Coordinates of C-alpha atoms and ligand atoms in Angstrom, one line a residue:
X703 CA 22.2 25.2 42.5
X704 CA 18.8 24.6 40.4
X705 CA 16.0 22.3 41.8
X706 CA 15.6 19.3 39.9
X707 CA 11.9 17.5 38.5
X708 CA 12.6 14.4 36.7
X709 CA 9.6 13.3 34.6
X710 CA 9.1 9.3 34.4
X711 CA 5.7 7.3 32.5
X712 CA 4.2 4.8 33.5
X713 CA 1.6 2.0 31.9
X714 CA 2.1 2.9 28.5
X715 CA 4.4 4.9 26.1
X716 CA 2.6 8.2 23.9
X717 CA 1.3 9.3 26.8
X718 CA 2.6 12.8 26.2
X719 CA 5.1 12.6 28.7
X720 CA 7.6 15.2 26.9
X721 CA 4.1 17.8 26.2
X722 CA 3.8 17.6 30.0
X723 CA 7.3 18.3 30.3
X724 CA 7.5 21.0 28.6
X725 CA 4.1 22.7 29.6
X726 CA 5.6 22.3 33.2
X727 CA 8.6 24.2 31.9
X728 CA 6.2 26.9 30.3
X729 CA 4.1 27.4 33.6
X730 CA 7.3 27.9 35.6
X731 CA 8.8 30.5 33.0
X732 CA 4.8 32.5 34.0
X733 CA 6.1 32.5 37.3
X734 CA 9.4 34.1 36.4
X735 CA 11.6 31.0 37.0
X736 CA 14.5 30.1 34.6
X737 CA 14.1 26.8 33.3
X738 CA 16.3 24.0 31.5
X739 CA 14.7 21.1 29.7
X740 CA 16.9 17.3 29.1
X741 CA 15.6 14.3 27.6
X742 CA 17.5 11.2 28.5
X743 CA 17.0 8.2 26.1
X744 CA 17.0 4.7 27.1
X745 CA 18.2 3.1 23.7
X746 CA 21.7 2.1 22.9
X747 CA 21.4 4.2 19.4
X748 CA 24.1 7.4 20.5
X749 CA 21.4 10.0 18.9
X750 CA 18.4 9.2 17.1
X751 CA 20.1 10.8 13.8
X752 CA 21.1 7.3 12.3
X753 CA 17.0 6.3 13.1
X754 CA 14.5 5.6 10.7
X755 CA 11.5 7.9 10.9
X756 CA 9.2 5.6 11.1
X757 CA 11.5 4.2 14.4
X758 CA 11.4 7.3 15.9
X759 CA 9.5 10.3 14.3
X760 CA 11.5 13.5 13.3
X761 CA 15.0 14.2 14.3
X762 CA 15.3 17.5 16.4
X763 CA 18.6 19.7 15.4
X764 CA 19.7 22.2 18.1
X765 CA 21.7 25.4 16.9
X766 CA 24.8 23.8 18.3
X767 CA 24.1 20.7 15.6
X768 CA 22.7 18.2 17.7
X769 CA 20.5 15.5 16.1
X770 CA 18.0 14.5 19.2
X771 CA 14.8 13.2 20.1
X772 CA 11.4 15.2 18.8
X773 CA 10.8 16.0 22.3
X774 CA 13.3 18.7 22.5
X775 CA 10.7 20.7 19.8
X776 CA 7.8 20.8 22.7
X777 CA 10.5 21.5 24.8
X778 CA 11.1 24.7 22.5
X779 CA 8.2 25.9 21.5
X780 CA 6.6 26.1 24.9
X781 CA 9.4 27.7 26.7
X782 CA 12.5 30.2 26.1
X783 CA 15.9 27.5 27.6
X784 CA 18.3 27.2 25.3
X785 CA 19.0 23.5 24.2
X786 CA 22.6 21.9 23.1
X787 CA 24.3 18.7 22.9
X788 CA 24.0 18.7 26.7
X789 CA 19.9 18.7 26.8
X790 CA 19.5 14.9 24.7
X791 CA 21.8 11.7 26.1
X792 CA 20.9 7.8 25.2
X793 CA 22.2 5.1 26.6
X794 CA 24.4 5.0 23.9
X795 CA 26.3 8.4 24.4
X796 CA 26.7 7.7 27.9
X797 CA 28.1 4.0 27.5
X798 CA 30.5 5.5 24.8
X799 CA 31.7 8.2 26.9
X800 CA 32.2 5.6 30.2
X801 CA 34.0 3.0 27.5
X802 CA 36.0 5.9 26.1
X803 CA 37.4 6.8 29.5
X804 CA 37.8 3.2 30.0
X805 CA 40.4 2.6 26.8
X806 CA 42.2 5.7 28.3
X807 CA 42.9 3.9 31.8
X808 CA 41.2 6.4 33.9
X809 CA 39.4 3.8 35.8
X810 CA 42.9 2.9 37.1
X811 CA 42.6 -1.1 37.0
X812 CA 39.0 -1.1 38.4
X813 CA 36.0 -3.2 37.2
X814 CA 33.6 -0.8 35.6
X815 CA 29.9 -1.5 36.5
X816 CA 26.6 0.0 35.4
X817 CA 26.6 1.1 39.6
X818 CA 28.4 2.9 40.1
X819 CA 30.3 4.3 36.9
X820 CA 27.5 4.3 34.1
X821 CA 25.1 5.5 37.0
X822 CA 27.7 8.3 37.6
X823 CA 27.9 9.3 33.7
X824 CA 24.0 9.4 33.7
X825 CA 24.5 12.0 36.9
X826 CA 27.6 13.5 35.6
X827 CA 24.7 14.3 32.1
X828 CA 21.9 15.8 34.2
X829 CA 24.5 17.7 35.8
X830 CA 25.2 19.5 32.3
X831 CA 21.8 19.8 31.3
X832 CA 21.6 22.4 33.6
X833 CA 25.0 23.9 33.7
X834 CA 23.5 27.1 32.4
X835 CA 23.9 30.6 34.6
X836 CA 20.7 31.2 36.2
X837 CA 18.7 27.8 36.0
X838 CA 16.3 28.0 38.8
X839 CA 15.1 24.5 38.1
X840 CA 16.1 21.5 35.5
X841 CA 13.3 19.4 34.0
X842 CA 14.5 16.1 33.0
X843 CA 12.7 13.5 31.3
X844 CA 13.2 10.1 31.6
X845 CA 12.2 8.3 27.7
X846 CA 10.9 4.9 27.5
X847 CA 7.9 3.7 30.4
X848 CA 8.9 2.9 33.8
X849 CA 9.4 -1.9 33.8
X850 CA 11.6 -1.2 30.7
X851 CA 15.1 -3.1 31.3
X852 CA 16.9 -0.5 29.4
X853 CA 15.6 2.5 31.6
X854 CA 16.6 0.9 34.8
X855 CA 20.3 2.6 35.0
X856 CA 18.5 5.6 34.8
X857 CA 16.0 5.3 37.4
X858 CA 18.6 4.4 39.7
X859 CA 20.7 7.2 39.0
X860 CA 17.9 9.5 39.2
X861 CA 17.5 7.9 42.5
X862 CA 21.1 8.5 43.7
X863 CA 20.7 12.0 42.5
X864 CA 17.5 12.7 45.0
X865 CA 20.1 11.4 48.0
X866 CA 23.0 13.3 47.4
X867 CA 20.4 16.6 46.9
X868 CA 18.7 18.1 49.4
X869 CA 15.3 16.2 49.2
X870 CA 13.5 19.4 49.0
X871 CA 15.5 20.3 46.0
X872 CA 14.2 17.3 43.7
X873 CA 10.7 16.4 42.7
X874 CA 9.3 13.1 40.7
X875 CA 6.5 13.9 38.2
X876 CA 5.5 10.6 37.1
X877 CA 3.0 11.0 33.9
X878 CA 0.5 7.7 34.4
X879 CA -2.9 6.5 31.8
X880 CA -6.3 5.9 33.5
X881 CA -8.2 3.6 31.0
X882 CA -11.4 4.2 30.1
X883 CA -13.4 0.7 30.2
X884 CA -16.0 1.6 27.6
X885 CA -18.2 -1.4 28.7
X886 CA -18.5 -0.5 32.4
X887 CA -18.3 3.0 31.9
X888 CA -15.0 3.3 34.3
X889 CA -11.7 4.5 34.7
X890 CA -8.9 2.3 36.3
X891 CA -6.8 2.3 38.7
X892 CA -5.1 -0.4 38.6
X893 CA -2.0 0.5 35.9
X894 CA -1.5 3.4 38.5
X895 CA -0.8 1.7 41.3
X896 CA 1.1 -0.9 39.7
X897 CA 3.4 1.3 37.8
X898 CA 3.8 3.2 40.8
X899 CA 4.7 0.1 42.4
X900 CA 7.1 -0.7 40.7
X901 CA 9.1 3.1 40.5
X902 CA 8.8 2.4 44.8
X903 CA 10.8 -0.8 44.4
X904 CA 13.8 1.2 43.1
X905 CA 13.2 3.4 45.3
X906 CA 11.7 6.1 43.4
X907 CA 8.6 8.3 45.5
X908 CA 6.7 10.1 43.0
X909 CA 5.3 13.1 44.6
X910 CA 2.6 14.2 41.9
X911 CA 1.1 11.8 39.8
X912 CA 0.0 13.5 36.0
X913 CA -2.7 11.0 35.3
X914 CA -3.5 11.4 31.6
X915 CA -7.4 10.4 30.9
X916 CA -10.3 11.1 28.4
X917 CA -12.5 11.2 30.9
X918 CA -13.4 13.6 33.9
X919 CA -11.4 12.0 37.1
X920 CA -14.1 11.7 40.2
X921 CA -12.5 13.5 43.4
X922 CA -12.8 9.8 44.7
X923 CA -10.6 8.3 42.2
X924 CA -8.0 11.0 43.1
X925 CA -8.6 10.1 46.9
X926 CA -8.2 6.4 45.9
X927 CA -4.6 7.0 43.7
X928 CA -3.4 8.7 46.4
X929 CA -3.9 5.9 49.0
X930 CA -2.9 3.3 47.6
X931 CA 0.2 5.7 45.4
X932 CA 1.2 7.2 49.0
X933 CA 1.1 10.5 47.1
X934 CA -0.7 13.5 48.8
X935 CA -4.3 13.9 47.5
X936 CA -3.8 17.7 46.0
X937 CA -0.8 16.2 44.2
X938 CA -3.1 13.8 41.8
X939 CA -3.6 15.9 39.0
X940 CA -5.9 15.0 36.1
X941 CA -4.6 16.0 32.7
X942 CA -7.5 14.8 29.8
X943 CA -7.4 15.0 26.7
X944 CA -7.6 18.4 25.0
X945 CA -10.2 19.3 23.0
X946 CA -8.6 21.4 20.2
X947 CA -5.0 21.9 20.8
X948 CA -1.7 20.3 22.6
X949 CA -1.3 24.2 23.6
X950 CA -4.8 24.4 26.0
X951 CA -1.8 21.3 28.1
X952 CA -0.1 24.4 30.0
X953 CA -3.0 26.1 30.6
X954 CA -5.1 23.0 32.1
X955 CA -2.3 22.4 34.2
X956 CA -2.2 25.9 35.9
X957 CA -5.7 25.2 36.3
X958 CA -5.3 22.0 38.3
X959 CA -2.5 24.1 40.8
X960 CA 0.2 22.0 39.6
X961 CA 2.7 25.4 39.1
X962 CA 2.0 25.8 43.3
X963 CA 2.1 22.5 44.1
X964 CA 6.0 22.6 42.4
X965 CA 7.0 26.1 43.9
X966 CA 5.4 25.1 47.1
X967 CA 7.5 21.6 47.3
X968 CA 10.5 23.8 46.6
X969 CA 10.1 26.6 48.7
X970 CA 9.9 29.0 45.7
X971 CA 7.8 32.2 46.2
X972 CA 4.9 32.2 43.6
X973 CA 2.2 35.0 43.1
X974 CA -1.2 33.9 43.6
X975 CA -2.3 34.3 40.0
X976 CA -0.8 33.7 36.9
X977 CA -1.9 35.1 33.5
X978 CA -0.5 32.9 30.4
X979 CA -3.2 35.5 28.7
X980 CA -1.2 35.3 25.5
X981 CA -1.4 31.7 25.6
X982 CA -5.6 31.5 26.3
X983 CA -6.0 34.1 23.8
X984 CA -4.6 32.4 20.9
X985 CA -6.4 29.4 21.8
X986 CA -9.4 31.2 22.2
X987 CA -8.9 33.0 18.9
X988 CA -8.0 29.1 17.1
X989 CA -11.0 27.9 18.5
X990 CA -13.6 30.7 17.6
X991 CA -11.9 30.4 13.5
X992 CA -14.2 29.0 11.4
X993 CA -11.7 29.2 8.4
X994 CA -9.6 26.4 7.2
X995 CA -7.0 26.1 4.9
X996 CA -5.9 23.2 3.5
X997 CA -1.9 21.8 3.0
X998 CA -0.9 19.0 1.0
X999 CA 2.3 18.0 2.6
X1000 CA 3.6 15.3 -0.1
X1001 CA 6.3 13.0 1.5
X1002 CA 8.0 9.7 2.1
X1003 CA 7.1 8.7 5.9
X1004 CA 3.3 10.6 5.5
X1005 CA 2.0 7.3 7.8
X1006 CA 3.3 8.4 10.7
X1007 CA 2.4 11.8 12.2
X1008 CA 5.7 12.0 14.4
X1009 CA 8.2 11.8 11.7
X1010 CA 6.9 15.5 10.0
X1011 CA 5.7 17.1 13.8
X1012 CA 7.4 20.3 13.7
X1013 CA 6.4 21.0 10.2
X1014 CA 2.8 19.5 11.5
X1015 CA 3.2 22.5 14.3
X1016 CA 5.0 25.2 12.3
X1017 CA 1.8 24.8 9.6
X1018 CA -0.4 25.4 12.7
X1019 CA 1.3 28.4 13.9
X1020 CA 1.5 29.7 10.7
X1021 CA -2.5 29.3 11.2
X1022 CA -2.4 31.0 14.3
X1023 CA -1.1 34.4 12.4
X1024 CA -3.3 34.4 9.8
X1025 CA -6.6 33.7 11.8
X1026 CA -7.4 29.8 10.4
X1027 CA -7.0 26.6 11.4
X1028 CA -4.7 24.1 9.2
X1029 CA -6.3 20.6 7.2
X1030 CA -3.6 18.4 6.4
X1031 CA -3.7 16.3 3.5
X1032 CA -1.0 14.0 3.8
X1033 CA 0.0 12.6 0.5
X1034 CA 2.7 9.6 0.2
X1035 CA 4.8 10.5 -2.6
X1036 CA 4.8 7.1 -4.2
X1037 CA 1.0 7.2 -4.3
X1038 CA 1.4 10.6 -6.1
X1039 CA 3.6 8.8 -8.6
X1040 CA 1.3 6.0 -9.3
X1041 CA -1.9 8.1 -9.4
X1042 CA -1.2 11.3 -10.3
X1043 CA -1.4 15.5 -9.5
X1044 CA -5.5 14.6 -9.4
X1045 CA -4.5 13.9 -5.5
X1046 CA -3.4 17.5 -5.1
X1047 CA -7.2 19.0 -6.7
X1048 CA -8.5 21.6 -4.7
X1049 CA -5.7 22.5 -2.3
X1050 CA -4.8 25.8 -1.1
X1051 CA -0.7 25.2 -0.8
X1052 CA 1.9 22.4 -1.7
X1053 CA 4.5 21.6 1.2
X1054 CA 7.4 19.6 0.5
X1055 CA 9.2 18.5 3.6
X1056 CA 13.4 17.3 4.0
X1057 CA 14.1 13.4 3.7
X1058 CA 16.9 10.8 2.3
X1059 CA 16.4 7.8 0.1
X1060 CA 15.2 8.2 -3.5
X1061 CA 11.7 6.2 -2.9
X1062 CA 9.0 8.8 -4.0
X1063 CA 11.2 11.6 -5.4
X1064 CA 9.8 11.2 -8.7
X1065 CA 6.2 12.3 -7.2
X1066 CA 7.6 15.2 -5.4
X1067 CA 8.9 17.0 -8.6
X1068 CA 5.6 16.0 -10.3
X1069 CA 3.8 17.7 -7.3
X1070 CA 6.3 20.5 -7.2
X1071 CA 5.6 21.1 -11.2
X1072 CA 1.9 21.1 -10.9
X1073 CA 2.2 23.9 -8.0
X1074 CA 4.4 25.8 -10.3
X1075 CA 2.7 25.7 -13.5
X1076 CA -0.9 26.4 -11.5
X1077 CA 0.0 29.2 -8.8
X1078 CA -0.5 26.8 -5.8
X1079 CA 1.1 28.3 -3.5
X1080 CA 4.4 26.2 -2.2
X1081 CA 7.5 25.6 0.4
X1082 CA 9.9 23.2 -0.5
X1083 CA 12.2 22.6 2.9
X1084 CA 15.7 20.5 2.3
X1085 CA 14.9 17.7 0.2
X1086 CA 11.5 19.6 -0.7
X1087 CA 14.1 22.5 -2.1
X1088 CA 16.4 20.6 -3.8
X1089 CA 13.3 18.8 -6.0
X1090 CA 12.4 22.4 -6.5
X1091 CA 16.1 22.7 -8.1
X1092 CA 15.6 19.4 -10.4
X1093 CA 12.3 19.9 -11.3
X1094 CA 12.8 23.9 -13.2
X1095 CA 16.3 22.2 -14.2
X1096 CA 14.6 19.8 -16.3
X1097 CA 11.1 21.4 -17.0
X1098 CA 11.9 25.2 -17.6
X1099 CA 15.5 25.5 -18.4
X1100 CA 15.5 22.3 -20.6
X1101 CA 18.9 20.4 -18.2
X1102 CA 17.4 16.9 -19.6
X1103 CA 18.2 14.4 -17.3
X1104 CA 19.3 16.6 -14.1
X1105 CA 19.6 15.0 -11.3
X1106 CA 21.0 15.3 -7.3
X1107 CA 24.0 12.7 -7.3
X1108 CA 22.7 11.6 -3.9
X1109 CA 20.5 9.1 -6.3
X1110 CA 21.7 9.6 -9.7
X1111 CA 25.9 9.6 -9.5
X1112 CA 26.0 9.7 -13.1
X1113 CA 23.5 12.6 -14.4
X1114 CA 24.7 14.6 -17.3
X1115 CA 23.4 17.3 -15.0
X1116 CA 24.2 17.1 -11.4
X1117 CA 22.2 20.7 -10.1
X1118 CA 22.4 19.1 -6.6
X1119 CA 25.4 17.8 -5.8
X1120 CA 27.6 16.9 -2.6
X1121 CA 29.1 19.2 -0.1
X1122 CA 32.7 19.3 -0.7
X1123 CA 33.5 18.7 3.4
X1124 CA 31.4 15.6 2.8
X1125 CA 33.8 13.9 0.3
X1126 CA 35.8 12.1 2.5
X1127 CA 33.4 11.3 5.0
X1128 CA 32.2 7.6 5.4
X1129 CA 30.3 7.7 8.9
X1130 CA 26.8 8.2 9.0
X1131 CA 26.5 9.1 12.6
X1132 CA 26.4 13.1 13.2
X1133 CA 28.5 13.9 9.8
X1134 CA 26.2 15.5 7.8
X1135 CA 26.3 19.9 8.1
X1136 CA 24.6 20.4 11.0
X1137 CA 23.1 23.2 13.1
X1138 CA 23.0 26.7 12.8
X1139 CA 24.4 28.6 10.0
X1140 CA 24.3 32.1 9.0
X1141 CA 22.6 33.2 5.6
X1142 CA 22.0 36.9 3.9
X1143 CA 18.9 37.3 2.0
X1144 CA 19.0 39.6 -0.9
X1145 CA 17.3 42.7 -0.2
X1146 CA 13.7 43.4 -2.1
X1147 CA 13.3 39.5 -2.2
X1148 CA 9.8 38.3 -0.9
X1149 CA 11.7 36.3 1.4
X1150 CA 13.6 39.1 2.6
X1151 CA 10.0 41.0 3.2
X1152 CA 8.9 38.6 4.8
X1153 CA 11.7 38.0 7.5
X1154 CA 11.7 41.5 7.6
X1155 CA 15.7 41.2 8.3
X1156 CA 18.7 41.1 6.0
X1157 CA 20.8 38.6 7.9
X1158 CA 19.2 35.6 9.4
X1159 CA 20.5 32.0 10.7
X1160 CA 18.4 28.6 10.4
X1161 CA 19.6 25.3 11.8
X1162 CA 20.5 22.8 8.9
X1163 CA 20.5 19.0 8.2
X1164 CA 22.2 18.1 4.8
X1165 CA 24.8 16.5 3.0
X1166 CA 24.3 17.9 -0.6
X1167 CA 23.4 21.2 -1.8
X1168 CA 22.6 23.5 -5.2
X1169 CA 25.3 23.2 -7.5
X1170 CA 26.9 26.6 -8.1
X1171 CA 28.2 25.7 -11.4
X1172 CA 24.5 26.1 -12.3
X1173 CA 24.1 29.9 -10.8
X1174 CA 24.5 31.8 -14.1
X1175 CA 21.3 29.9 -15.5
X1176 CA 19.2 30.3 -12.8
X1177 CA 20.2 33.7 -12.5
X1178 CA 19.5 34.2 -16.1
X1179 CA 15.9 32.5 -16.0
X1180 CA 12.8 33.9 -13.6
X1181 CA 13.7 31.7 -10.5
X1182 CA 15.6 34.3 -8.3
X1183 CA 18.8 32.8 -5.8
X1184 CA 17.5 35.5 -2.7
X1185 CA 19.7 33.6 0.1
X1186 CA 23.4 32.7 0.7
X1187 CA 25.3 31.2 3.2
X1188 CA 28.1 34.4 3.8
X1189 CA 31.2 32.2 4.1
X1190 CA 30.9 29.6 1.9
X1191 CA 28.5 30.8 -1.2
X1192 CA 26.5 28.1 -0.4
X1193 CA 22.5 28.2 -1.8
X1194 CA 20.3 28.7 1.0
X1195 CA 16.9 30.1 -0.6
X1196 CA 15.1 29.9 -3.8
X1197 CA 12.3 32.0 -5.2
X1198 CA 10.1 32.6 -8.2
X1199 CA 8.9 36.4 -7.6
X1200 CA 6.2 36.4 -10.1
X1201 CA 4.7 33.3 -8.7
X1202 CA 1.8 34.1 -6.1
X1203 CA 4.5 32.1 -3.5
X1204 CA 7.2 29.3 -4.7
X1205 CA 9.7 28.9 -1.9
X1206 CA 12.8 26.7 -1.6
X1207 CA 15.2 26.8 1.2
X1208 CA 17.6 24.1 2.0
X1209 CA 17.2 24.8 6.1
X1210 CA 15.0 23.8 8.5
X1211 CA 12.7 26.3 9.9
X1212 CA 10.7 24.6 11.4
X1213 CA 13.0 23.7 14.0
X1214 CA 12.8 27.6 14.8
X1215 CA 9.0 28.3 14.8
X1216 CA 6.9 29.1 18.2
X1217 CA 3.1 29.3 18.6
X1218 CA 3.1 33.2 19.8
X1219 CA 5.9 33.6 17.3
X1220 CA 5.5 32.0 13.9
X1221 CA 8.2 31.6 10.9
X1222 CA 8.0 34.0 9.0
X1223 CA 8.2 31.5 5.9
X1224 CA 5.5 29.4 7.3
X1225 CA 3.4 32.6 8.4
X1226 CA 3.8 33.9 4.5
X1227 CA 3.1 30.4 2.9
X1228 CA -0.2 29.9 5.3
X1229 CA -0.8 33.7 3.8
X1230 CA -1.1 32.7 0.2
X1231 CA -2.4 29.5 0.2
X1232 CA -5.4 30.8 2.6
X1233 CA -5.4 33.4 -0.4
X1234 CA -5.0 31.0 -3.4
X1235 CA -8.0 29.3 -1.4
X1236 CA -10.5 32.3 -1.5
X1237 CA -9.5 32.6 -5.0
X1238 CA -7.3 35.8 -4.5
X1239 CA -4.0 34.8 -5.7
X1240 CA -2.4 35.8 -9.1
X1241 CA -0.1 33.9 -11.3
X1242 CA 2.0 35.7 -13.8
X1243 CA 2.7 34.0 -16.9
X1244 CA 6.6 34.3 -16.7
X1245 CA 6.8 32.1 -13.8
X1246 CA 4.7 28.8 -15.7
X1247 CA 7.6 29.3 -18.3
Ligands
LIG1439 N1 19.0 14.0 1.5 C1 19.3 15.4 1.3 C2 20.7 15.8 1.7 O1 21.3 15.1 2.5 C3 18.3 16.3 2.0 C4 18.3 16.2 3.5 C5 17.1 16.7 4.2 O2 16.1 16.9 3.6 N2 17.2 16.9 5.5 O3 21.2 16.8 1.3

């Protein structure tokens, strides 16, 4: 049976709760332990697929095809669990699955209630979260701040779920702010103990406090949160602010003992040093860097930094392998349209990242053509691909007017066009081709150099794809089709060889790439634009055709 930690926040939401959660997974994997990571969701949307980005931030996809909350990418960059339908519930998957059994009679005439039956589906969930062979504990994180009225079902199952363990088997982490009053020069309190407060009424001990700060926490403040928090002193930890990177989060935690304090509340045998040496010495190396690259990511939802994080991350990694550190310059794609490619001057690469809706897809394929017809280097993901498709439809092989009939139904030229599974299907909810698939990249492609492997999988999100009735002409012309889905023929990667780097692929991979292990893709497109940058990189003239 695996221990349990369930993570909770208090004052405010942001505070990093799912960072934390995931670092605490990362610094129990140092000590050898098997971890599983769940996020449970508060809302009464059944995934956050059907959410607007600017609602939620990104939507997650596991290889199993599950559309979840962003938090499940900490969870999978810091630590090696695998994650499935079974690691992301809402309110509204667990309410659907109590009214489903309801319909079928299984309740057998009784009322249902929110206690007992919802709070046994939210149980019944954590159970399956960690269902896996070998979970030595489960980390589960509670969305949402603690005085919401929708996460209250949760907090008393989580409660239930400490008395029917063995108390030494679960552990509360509650994740807490300490404001900084700039006037008086303080931290407070206050928020703390309140929050706190208020988790006791339901019943809820925390027994370690993560108080999130930007400023150094006195040992008399800890002293004082423990008081009045009934939580033991050595159990306050302070977690600031880091100074370059959301990676230094494990590391300061190991630093403030949390890893002992959890193995010592569980009675789980823990050396007295661990290394995470990998981990300090790629900070170390991010922080001595004093290159930079810079990325023009040109999208719809560039406002909000949540809605592109693992992109955001998989850029930074990419930095990580080739020794510099990553400028963003986020460009809204309508504000390309309206004034112009001079927005993109001086940039070392061009990324174009997945997305729905037709707003701004003119100013990607003008971004997309400038990158072409200049040698800047570029990565078109989903959406960012299937621009790429359009734009050397129209510009190179002279397809006037071709379109994806996602926004033009009636285009004399429909390169991108819809899956034929998709035909019949009206629901927006979890319909579109999802997950993992497998794809074979043709051998000698740069692609296939750079993945260094001839068969790969990557997770997908898509309801249209490259028109094969097109093939023969992009065959025919310098853009090279260098991956395919094995059982269906689908496109999965586009390339133009002679181009210094101009790469389409209509996966994610950024759902797949790890700070100590970078994408490949994202490792060769940091590569050439920190090239194209220094003024190294070559355009042959075939490729601005
Ligand atoms: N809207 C496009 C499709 O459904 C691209 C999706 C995406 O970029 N994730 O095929």
């Amino acid at each position: 049976m695996p221990k349990h930690i369930f993570v909770t926040g208090g004052v405010v939401s942001s505070l990093g709760k799912g960072l934390t959660s995931a670092a605490i997974g990362l610094i129990l994997e140092q000590r050898g332990y098997k971890v599983s990571l769940q996020k449970l969701d508060p809302y009464i949307n059944v995934d956050p697929g059907t959410m607007s980005p600017y609602q939620h931030g990104e939507v997650y996809v596991t290889d199993d095809g599950a559309e979840t909350d962003l938090d499940l990418g900490h969870y999978e960059r810091f630590t090696h669990a695998t994650f499935s339908k079974s690691s992301n519930f809402t309110t509204g998957k667990i309410y659907s699955s109590v009214i489903a059994k309801e319909r079928r009679g299984d309740y057998l005439g009784r009322t249902v209630q929110v206690i007992p039956h919802i709070t046994d589906a939210i149980k019944e969930a954590i159970h399956k979260g960690a269902s896996e062979t070998g979970v030595d504990v489960a980390i589960s994180e509670i969305g949402g701040t603690v005085g919401d009225i929708e996460g209250l079902p949760f907090l008393e199952a989580i409660r239930q779920f400490a008395l029917e363990q063995d108390p030494s088997e679960v552990m509360f982490v509650h994740v807490t702010l300490l404001p900084y009053l700039k006037a008086s020069g303080e931290l407070k309190t206050k928020p703390t103990q309140q929050s706190v407060g208020k988790l006791r009424e339901i019943g809820v001990q925390p027994h370690v406090l993560v108080c999130r700060t930007e400023q150094p926490m006195t040992e008399e403040m800890g002293q004082k949160i423990s008081l009045f928090c009934n939580v033991r002193p050595e159990s306050v930890i302070e977690e600031r602010d880091v100074a370059h990177t959301i990676y230094e989060v494990p590391v300061d935690l190991v630093k403030a003992g949390l890893d002992k304090i959890i193995c010592k509340h569980f009675g789980l045998p823990y050396e007295e040093e661990t290394d995470l040496d990998d981990w300090k010495v790629m900070i170390n190396e991010l922080i001595k860097t004093t290159e930079e690259v810079e990325i023009a990511v040109v999208g719809k939802y560039i406002q909000l930094h949540d809605a592109y994080k693992s992109i955001y991350e998989s850029l930074s990694h990419g930095g990580f392998a080739n020794g510099c550190k990553i400028k963003l310059r986020k460009i809204s794609a309508e504000d390309l349209l309206d004034q112009g490619t001079s927005l993109l001057e001086g940039v070392g690469g061009l990324l174009i990242p997945g997305g729905f809706g037709e707003r701004g897809l003119e100013g990607k394929i003008q971004a997309i053509q400038w990158a072409r017809e200049n040698g800047v280097p570029f990565f078109g993901i989903c959406l960012g691909m299937q621009c790429a498709v359009i734009e050397y439809s129209r510009n190179v092989l002279g397809l006037e007017g071709a379109h994806t009939i996602e926004h033009s139904p009636d285009t004399p030229h429909p390169v991108i066009a819809l899956m034929a599974e998709q035909e019949d299907v009206d629901e927006k909810g979890g319909t579109m081709r999802l997950g993992s698939y497998a794809c074979d990249l043709v051998e000698g492609s740069k692609t296939q150099t750079l993945y260094g492997a001839k068969h790969i999988r990557e997770r997908h999100r898509h309801r249209y794809e490259f028109n094969n009735d097109y093939l023969e002409r992009f065959n025919a012309s310098a853009m090279n089709i260098v991956g395919f889905n094995p059982e269906r023929g689908l496109v999965e990667i586009m390339e133009l060889p002679e181009h210094p780097f101009f790469v389409g692929v209509q996966f994610h991979p950024e759902f797949k790439s790890r700070p100590l292990d970078p994408h490949p893709i994202f490792r060769g497109f940091v590569g050439a634009a920190l090239a194209h940058s220094r003024g190294e990189s070559r355009i042959e003239e075939s490729s601005m055709a």
